[in-house]
Coordinates of C-alpha atoms in Angstrom, one line a residue:
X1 CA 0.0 0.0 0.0
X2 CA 1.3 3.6 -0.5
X3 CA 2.5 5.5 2.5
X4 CA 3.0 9.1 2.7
X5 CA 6.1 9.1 5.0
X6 CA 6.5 12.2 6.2
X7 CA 10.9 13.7 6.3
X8 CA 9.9 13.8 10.3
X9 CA 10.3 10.2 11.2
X10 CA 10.2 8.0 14.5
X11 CA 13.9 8.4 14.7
X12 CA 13.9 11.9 14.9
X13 CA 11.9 11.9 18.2
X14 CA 14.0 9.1 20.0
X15 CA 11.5 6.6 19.4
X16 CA 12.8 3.3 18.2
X17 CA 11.2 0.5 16.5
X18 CA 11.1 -2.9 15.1
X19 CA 7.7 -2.7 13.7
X20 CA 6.1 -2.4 10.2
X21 CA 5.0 1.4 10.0
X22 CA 2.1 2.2 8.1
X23 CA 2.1 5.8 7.7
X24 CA -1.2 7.9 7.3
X25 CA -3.5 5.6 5.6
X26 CA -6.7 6.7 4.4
X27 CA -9.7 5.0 5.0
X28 CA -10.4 2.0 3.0
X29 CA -6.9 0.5 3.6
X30 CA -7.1 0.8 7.4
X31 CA -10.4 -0.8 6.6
X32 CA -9.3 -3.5 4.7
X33 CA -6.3 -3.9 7.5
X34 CA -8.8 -3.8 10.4
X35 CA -11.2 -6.5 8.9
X36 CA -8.1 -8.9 7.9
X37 CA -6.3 -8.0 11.4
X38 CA -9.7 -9.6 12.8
X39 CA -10.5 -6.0 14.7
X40 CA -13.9 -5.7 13.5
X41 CA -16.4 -6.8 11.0
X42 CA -17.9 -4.7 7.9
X43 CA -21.7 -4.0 8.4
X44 CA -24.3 -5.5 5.7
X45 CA -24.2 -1.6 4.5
X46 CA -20.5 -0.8 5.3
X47 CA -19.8 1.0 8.3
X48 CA -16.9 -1.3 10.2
X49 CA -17.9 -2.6 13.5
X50 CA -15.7 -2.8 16.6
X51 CA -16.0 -4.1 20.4
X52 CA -14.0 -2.2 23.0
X53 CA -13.9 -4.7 25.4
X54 CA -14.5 -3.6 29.4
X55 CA -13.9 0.3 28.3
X56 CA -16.7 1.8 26.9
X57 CA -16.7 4.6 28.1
X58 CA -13.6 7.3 29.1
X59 CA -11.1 6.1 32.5
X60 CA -11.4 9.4 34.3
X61 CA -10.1 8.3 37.4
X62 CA -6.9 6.8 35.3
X63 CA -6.2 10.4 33.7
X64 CA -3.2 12.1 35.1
X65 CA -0.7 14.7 34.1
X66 CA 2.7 15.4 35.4
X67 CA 3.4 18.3 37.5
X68 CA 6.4 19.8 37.1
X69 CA 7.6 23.4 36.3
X70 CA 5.7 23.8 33.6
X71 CA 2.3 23.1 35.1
X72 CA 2.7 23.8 38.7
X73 CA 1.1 26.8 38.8
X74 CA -1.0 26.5 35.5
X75 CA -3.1 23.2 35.9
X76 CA -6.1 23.1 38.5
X77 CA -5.1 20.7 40.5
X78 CA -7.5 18.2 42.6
X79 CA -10.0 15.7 41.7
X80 CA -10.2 16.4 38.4
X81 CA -6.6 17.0 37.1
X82 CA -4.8 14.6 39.4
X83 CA -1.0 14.7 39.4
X84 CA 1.9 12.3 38.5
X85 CA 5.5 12.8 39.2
X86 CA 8.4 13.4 36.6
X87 CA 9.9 10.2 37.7
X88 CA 7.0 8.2 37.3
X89 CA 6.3 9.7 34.1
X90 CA 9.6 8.7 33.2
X91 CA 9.7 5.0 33.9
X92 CA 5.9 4.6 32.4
X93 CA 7.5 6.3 29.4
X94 CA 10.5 3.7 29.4
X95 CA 8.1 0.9 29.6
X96 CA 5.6 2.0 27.1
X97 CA 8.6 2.2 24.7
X98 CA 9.8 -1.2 25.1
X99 CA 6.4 -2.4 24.8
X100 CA 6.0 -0.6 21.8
X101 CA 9.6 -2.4 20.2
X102 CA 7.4 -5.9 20.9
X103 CA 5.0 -4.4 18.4
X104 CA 5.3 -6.2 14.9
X105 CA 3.3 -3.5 12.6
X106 CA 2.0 -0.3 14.0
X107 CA -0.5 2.9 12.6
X108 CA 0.8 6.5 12.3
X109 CA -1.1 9.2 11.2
X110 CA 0.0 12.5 11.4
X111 CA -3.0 15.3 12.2
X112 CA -3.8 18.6 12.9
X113 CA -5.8 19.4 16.0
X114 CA -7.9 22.8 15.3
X115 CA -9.2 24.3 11.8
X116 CA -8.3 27.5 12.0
X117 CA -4.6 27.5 10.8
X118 CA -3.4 30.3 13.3
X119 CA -4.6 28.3 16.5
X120 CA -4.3 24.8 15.2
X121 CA -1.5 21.8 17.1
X122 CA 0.2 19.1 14.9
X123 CA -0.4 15.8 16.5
X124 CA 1.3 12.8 15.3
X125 CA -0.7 9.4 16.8
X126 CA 0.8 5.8 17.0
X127 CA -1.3 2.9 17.5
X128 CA -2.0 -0.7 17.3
X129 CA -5.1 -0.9 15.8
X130 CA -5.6 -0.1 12.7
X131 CA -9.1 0.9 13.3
X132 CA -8.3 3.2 16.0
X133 CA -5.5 5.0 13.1
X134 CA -9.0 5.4 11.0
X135 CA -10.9 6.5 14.3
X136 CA -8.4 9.3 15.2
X137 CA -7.8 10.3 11.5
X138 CA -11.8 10.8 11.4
X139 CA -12.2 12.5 14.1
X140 CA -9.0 14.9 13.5
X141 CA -8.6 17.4 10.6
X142 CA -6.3 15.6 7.5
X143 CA -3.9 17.6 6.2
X144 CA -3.3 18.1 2.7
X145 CA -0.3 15.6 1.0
X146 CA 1.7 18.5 0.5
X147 CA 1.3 19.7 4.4
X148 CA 2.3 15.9 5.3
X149 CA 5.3 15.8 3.8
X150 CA 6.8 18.8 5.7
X151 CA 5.0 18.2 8.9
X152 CA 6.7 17.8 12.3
X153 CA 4.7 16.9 15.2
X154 CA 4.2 19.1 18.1
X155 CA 2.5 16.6 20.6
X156 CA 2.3 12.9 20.2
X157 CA -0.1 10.0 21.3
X158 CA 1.0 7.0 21.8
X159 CA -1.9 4.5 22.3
X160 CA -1.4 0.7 22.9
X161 CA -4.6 -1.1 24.5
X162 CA -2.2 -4.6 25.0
X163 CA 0.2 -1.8 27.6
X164 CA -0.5 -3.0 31.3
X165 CA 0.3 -0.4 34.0
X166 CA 2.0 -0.7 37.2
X167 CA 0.6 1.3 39.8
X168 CA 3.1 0.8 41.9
X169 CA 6.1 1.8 39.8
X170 CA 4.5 4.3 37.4
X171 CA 2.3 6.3 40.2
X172 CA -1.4 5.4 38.8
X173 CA -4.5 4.0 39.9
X174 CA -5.0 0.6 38.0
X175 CA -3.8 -0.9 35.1
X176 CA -5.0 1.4 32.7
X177 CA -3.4 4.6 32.1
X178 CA -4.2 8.0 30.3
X179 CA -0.9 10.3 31.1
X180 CA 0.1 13.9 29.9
X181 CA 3.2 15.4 30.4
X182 CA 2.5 18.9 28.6
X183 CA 6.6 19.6 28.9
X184 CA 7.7 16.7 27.1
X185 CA 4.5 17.1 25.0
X186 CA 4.0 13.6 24.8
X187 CA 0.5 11.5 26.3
X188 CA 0.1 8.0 26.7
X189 CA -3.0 5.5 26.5
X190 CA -2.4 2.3 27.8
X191 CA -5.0 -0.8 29.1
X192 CA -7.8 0.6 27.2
X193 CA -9.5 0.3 24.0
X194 CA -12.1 3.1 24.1
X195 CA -10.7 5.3 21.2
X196 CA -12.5 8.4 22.4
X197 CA -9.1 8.7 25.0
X198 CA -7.6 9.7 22.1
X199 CA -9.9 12.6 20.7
X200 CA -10.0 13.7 24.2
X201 CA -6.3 14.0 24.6
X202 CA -6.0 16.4 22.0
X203 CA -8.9 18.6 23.4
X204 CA -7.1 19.0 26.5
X205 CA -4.0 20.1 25.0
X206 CA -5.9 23.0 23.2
X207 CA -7.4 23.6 26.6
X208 CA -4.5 24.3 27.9
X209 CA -2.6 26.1 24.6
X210 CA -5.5 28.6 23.5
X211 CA -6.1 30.4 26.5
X212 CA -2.6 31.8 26.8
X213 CA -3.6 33.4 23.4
X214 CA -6.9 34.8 24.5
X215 CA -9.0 31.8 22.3
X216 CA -11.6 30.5 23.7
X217 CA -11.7 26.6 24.1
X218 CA -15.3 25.1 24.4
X219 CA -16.6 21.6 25.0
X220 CA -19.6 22.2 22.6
X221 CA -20.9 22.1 18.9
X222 CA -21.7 24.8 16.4
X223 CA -23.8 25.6 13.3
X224 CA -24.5 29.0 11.1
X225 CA -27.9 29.9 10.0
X226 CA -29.3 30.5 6.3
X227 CA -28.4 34.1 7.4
X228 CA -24.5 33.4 8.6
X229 CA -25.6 33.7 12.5
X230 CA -23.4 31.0 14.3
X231 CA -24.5 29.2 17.6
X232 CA -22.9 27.1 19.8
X233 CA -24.1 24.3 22.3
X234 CA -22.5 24.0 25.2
X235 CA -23.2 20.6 26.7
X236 CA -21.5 17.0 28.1
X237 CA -22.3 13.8 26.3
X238 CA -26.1 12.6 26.1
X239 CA -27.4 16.3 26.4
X240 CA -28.0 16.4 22.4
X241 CA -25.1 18.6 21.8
X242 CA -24.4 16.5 18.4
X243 CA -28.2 15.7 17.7
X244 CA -29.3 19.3 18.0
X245 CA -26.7 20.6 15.8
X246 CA -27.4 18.2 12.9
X247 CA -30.2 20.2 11.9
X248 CA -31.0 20.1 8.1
X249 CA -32.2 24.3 8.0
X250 CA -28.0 25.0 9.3
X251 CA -24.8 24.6 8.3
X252 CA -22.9 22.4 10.3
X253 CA -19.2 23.5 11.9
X254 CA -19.0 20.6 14.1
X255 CA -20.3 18.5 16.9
X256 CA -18.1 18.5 20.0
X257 CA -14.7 20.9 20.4
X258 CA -14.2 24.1 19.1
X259 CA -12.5 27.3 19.6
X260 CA -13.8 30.7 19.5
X261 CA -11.4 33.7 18.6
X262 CA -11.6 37.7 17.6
X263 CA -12.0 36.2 13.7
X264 CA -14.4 32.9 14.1
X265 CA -15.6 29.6 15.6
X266 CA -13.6 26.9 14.5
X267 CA -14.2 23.1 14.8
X268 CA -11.1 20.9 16.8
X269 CA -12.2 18.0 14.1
X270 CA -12.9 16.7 11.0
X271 CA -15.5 14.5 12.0
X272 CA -18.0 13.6 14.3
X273 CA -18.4 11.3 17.8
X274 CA -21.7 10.3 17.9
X275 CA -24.1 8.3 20.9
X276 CA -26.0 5.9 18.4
X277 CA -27.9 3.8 21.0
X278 CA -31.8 3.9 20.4
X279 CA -30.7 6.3 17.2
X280 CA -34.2 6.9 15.6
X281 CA -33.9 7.5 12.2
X282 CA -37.1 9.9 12.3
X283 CA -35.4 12.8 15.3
X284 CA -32.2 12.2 14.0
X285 CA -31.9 11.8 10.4
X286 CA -28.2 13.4 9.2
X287 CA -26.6 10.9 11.9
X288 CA -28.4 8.0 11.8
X289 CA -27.8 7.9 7.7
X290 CA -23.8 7.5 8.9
X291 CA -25.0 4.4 10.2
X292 CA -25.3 2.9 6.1
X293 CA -22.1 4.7 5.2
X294 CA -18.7 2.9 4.4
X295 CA -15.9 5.3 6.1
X296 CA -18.1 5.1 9.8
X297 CA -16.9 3.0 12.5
X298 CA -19.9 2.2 14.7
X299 CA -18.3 0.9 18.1
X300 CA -20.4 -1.8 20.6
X301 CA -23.0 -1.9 18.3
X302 CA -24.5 -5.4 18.1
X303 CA -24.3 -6.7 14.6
X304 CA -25.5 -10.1 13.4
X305 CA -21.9 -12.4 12.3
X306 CA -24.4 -13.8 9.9
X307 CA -26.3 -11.1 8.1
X308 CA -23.9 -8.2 9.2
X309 CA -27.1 -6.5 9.9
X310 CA -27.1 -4.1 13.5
X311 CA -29.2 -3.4 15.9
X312 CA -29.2 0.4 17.4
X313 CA -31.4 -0.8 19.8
X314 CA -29.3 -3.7 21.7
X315 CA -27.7 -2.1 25.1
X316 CA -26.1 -5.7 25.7
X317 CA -22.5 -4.6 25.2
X318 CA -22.9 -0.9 26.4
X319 CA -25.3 2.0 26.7
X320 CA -22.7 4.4 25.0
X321 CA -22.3 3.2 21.9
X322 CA -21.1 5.3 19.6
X323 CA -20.1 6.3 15.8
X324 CA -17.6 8.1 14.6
X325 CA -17.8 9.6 10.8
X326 CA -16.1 12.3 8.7
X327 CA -18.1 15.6 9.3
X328 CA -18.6 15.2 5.6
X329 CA -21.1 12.7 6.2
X330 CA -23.7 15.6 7.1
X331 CA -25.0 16.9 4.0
X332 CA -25.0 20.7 5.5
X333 CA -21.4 20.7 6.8
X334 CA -19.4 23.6 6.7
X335 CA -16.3 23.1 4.3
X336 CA -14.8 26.0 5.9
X337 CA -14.4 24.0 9.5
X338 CA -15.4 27.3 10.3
X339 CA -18.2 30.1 11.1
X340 CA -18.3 33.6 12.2
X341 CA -18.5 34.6 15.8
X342 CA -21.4 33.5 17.7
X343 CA -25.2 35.7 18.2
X344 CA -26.3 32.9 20.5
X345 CA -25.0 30.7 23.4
X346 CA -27.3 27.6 24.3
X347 CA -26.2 25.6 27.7
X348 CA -27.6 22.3 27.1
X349 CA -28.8 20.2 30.5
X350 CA -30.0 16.9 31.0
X351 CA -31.4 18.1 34.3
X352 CA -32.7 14.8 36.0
X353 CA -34.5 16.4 38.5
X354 CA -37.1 17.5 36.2
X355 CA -37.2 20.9 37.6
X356 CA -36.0 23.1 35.0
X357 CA -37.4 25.0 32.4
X358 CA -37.3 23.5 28.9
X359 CA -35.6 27.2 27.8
X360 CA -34.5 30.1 30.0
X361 CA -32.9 33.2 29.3
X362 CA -29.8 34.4 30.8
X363 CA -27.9 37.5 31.7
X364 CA -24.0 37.4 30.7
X365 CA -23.8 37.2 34.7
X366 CA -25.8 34.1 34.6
X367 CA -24.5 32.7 31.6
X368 CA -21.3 32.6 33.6
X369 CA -22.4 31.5 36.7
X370 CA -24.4 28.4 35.0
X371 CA -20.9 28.1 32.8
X372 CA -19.1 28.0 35.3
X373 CA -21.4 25.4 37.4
X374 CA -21.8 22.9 34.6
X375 CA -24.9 21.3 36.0
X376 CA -26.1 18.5 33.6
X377 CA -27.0 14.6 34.3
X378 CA -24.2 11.8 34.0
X379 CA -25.1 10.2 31.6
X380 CA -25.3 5.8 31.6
X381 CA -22.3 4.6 30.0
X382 CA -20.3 8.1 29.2
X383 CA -18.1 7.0 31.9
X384 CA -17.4 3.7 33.6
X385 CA -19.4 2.5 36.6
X386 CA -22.1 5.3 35.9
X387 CA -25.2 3.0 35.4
X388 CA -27.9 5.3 35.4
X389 CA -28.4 9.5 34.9
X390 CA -27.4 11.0 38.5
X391 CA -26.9 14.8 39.2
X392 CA -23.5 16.3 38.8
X393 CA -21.7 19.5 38.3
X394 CA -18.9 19.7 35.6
X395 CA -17.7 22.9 35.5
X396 CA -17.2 24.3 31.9
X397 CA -19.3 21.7 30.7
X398 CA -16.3 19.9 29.9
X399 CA -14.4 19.6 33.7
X400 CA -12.9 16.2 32.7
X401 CA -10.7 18.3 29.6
X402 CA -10.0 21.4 31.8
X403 CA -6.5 21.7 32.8
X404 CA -6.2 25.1 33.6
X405 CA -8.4 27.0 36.6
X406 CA -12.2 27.3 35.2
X407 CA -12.2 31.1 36.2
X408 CA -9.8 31.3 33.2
X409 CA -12.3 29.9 30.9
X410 CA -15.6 31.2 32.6
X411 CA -13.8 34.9 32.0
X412 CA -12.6 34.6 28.8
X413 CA -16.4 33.3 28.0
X414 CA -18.0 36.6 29.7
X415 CA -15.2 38.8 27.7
X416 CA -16.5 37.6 24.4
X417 CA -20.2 37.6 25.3
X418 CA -19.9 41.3 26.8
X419 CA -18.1 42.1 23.2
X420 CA -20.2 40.3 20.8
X421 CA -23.7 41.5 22.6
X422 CA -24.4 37.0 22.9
X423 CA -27.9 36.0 23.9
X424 CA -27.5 33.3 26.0
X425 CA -29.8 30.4 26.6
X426 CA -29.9 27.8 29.3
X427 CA -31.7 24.3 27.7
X428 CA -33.4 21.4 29.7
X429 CA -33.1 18.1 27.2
X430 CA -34.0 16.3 30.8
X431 CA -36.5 15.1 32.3
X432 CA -39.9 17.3 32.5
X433 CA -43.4 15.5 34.5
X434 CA -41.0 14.2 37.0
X435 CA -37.7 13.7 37.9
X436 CA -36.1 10.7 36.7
X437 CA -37.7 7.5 37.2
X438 CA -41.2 9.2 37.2
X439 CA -41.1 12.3 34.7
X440 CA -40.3 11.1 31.1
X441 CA -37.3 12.7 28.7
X442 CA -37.9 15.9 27.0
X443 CA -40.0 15.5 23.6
X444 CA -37.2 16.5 21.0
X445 CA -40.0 18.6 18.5
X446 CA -40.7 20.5 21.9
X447 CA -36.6 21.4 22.3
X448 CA -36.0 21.9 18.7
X449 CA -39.2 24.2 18.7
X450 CA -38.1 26.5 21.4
X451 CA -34.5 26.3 19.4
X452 CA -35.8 27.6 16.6
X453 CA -37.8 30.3 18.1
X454 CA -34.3 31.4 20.2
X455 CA -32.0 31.4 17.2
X456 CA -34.4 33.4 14.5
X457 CA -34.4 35.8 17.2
X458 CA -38.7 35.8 17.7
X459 CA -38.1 33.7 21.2
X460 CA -36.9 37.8 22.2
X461 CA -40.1 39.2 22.0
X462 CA -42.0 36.5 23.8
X463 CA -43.7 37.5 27.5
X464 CA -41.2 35.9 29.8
X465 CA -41.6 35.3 34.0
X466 CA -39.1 35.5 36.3
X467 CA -38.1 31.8 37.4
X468 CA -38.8 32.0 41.4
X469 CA -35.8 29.5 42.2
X470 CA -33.3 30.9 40.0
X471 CA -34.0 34.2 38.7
X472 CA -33.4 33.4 34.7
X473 CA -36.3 34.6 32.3
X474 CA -38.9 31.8 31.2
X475 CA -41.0 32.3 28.4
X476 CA -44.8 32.1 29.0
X477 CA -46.0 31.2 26.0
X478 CA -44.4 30.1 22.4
X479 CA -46.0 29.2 19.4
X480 CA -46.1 25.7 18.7
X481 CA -45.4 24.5 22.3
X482 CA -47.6 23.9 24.5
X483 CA -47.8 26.3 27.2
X484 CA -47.6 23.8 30.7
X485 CA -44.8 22.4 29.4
X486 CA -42.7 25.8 29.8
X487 CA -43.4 26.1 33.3
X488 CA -42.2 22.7 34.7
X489 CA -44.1 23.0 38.1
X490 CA -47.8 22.4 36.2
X491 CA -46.6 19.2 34.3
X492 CA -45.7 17.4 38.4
X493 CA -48.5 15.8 39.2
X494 CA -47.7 16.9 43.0
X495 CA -46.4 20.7 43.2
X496 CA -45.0 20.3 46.7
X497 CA -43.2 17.3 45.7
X498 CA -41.7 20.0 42.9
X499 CA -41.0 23.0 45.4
X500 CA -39.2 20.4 47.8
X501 CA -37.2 18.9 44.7
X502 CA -36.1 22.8 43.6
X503 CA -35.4 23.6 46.5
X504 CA -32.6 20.7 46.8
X505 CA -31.1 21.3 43.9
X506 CA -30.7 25.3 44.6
X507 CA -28.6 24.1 47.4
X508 CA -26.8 21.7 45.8
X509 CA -26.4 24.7 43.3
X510 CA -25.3 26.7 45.6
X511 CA -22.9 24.2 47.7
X512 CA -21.2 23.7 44.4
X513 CA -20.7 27.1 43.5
X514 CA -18.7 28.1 46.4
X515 CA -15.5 27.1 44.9
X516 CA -15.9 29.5 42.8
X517 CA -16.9 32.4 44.3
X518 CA -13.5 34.3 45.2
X519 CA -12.5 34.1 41.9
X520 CA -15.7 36.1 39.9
X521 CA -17.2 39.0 40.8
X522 CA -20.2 40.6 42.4
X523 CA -22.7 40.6 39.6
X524 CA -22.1 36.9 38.7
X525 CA -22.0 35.9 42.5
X526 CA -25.7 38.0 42.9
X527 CA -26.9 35.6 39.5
X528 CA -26.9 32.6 41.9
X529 CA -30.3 31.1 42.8
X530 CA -32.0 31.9 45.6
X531 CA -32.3 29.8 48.6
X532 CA -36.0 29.8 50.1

């Protein structure tokens, strides 16, 4: 097969091998190789079809990243960005390398993280599989032949699922390992197959690059209406982020990580991560055609040996199944990887108490405050051991990808709202009727309704009350909604049981936000909701 060597080799960054090197192969070969490697099978209508084993989701708790001079005073340390030494670093890095010499043929593809050339990272990947070469070169933005053949990598993956830690001797938790050292610019993946470690790497080291150059790095997804107004979703996984921007009246930019600076919103990726379990082909038509394309790679789907025909439905091997696809693969995607700055700001909730509005409309105060507090639903299956949706605060929307102190990003967000004149939008795509286990999941028409009416701008001239718990603006009446459902209290079949419900979560609101509060100031700490 042809390989487009780059003049940068393995040698050149003290890495040595024994192995065959296939160098950035495009899709059907690394097909072809993962289907013959026995990796995965090729779907009845051609996506290829993998099983990650144990992982399916991301090892949060086996993320670390070294602190040293470099990061000492830059990373937010604690439970989220938990610390390994130099030395440790060092002897994990010793032993991933003479693992990787065992290694009789191994992927490289050489990437660029970021579409906007100004703020982008080259990011050279090694793996095993071939299928996670094609995952990461999906999900990553390809460069051009002649931009491979000059390119020299600034950070490098190395990712080998067969690697078994030693917590002992290289200072982690188990035997799986995700470890950044952002002064030797080098992260390594070992004892897991769950390629989104990968994708996720290279969002945190844009988390960490762009704010020292006043961008803006966001866990969300973006589109640009028929009249060139961009909006981005801020949201973690399972609260329709990617759904909601796959919508056939707007142009894509992208689905999970982008970057906003003084010029535009650019997309991280070249492709998409999508949650395909229970996909419905009716509320989710641009993704759930990817799922009959050759190029996706559909992971812990249940296919049929036999007929190589799936099953979307089947949870037996996980609940976060997932597809990953060329951004392409959505008819209305931007070619540009790009849009113009944003007009609106939608935080997207999965709020599993059921008490929140299905829309609200913040202040830049309380855009920052809810930014900053990150409340959402975990999700079943987006991380290991999480079995069923359970409050949580991620700050950001994105704490897991984070490094540096959220203050940085919740300022830099307020900056560019103050400056662009934003409207800002807080989203339930929980639970309404009920929190969860008696309410029922937020009709999607009703969301992408009240989405519509908030991006053409008519959603501004709606009467709006003044939420009692936390002080945001909730529309009375929309057209095309119906009217109970905007004021969550009516759809409970027992309003006490709702004004005892709200009245936990303001605390747990407010508990949570303390962390926070030296570092913002008076106008966002007077945005917080009210305690009865």
């Amino acid at each position: 097969m042809p390989q487009l060597t780059p003049a940068f080799g393995l040698d050149k960054q003290g890495i040595d091998v024994d192995a065959q090197l296939h160098w950035n192969l495009g899709t059907a070969p690394l097909v072809e190789l993962a289907v013959q490697r026995g990796e995965g099978l090729l779907s009845k209508d051609g996506p290829l079809v993998v099983k990650t084993g144990s992982h399916t989701g991301r090892s949060a708790n086996d993320k670390f990243i070294v602190r040293d001079a470099e990061t000492e005073e830059t990373v937010w340390w604690g439970k989220t960005n938990k610390s390994m030494t130099p030395d440790q670093f060092a002897a994990l890095k010793a032993d991933f390398l003479a693992h990787l010499k065992t290694k009789d043929t191994l992927f490289v593809q050489d990437l660029f993280g970021g579409s906007q050339p100004a703020h982008r990272v080259n990011v050279r990947v090694i793996t095993e599989f071939a299928w996670h070469s094609l995952f990461i070169r999906t999900l990553l933005v390809r460069p051009e032949a002649a931009e491979l053949a000059a390119f020299a990598p600034e950070f490098t993956i190395i990712d080998l699922p067969s690697f078994v830690a030693d917590p002992a001797r290289h200072g982690c938790r188990s035997e799986t390992v995700i470890a950044v050292n952002l002064s030797e610019k080098l992260i390594l993946i070992g004892g897991t197959r769950y390629a989104g470690e990968m994708k996720k790497s290279v969002f945190g080291i844009l988390n960490y690059k762009l704010p020292a150059a006043g961008v803006m790095p966001m866990h969300c997804s973006a589109n640009i209406g028929p009249n060139g107004d961009t909006a981005i979703f801020f949201g973690l996984s399972g609260t329709g982020k990617t759904t909601l921007s796959a919508d056939a009246s707007r142009t894509l930019i992208g689905d999970d990580e982008h970057g906003w600076s003084d010029e535009a919103v650019f997309n991280f990726e070249g492709g998409c991560y999508a949650k395909m379990i229970r996909l419905s082909a009716d509320a989710e038509p641009e993704i759930y055609a990817t799922t009959k394309r050759f190029g996706t790679v559909l992971e812990n789907v249940v296919i049929d040996p036999d007929t190589r025909v799936i099953d979307l439905d089947d949870d037996s091997l996980a609940e976060n199944s997932r597809g990953s696809y060329p951004i392409d693969f959505i008819p209305n995607a931007s070619k540009e990887n790009l849009g113009p700055v944003p007009k609106n700001i939608i935080f997207l909730t999965a709020d599993a108490y059921g008490v929140l509005p299905p829309i609200a409309k913040l202040t830049p105060d309380q855009a920052m405050y809810h930014f900053l507090s990150g409340y959402t639903a975990r999700v079943a299956g987006t991380e290991i051991g999480v079995t069923e949706p359970s409050a949580t605060f991620s700050t950001c929307f994105g704490a897991p990808f984070m490094p540096r102190h959220p203050s940085v990003y919740g300022n830099l967000l307020k900056e560019r709202i103050a400056k662009g004149g934003v409207d800002c939008w807080l989203v339930n795509t929980g639970w309404t009727g009920g929190q969860y286990g008696v309410g029922h999941r937020m009709p999607i028409k009703v969301t992408r309704a009240l989405l519509n009416a908030a991006l053409d701008g008519s959603l501004n001239s709606a009467e709006f009350r003044i939420d009692p718990n936390f002080g945001f603006k909730v529309p009375v009446a929309v057209p095309g909604v119906e009217s109970k459902i905007l004021n969550p209290r009516e759809t409970w079949p027992d309003a006490a049981a709702y004004d005892a419900t709200a009245k936990k979560l303001v605390s747990q609101f407010i508990d949570n936000f303390a962390q926070f509060a030296d570092h913002v100031d008076e106008g966002v700490r007077q945005a917080a909701p009210k305690a009865a």
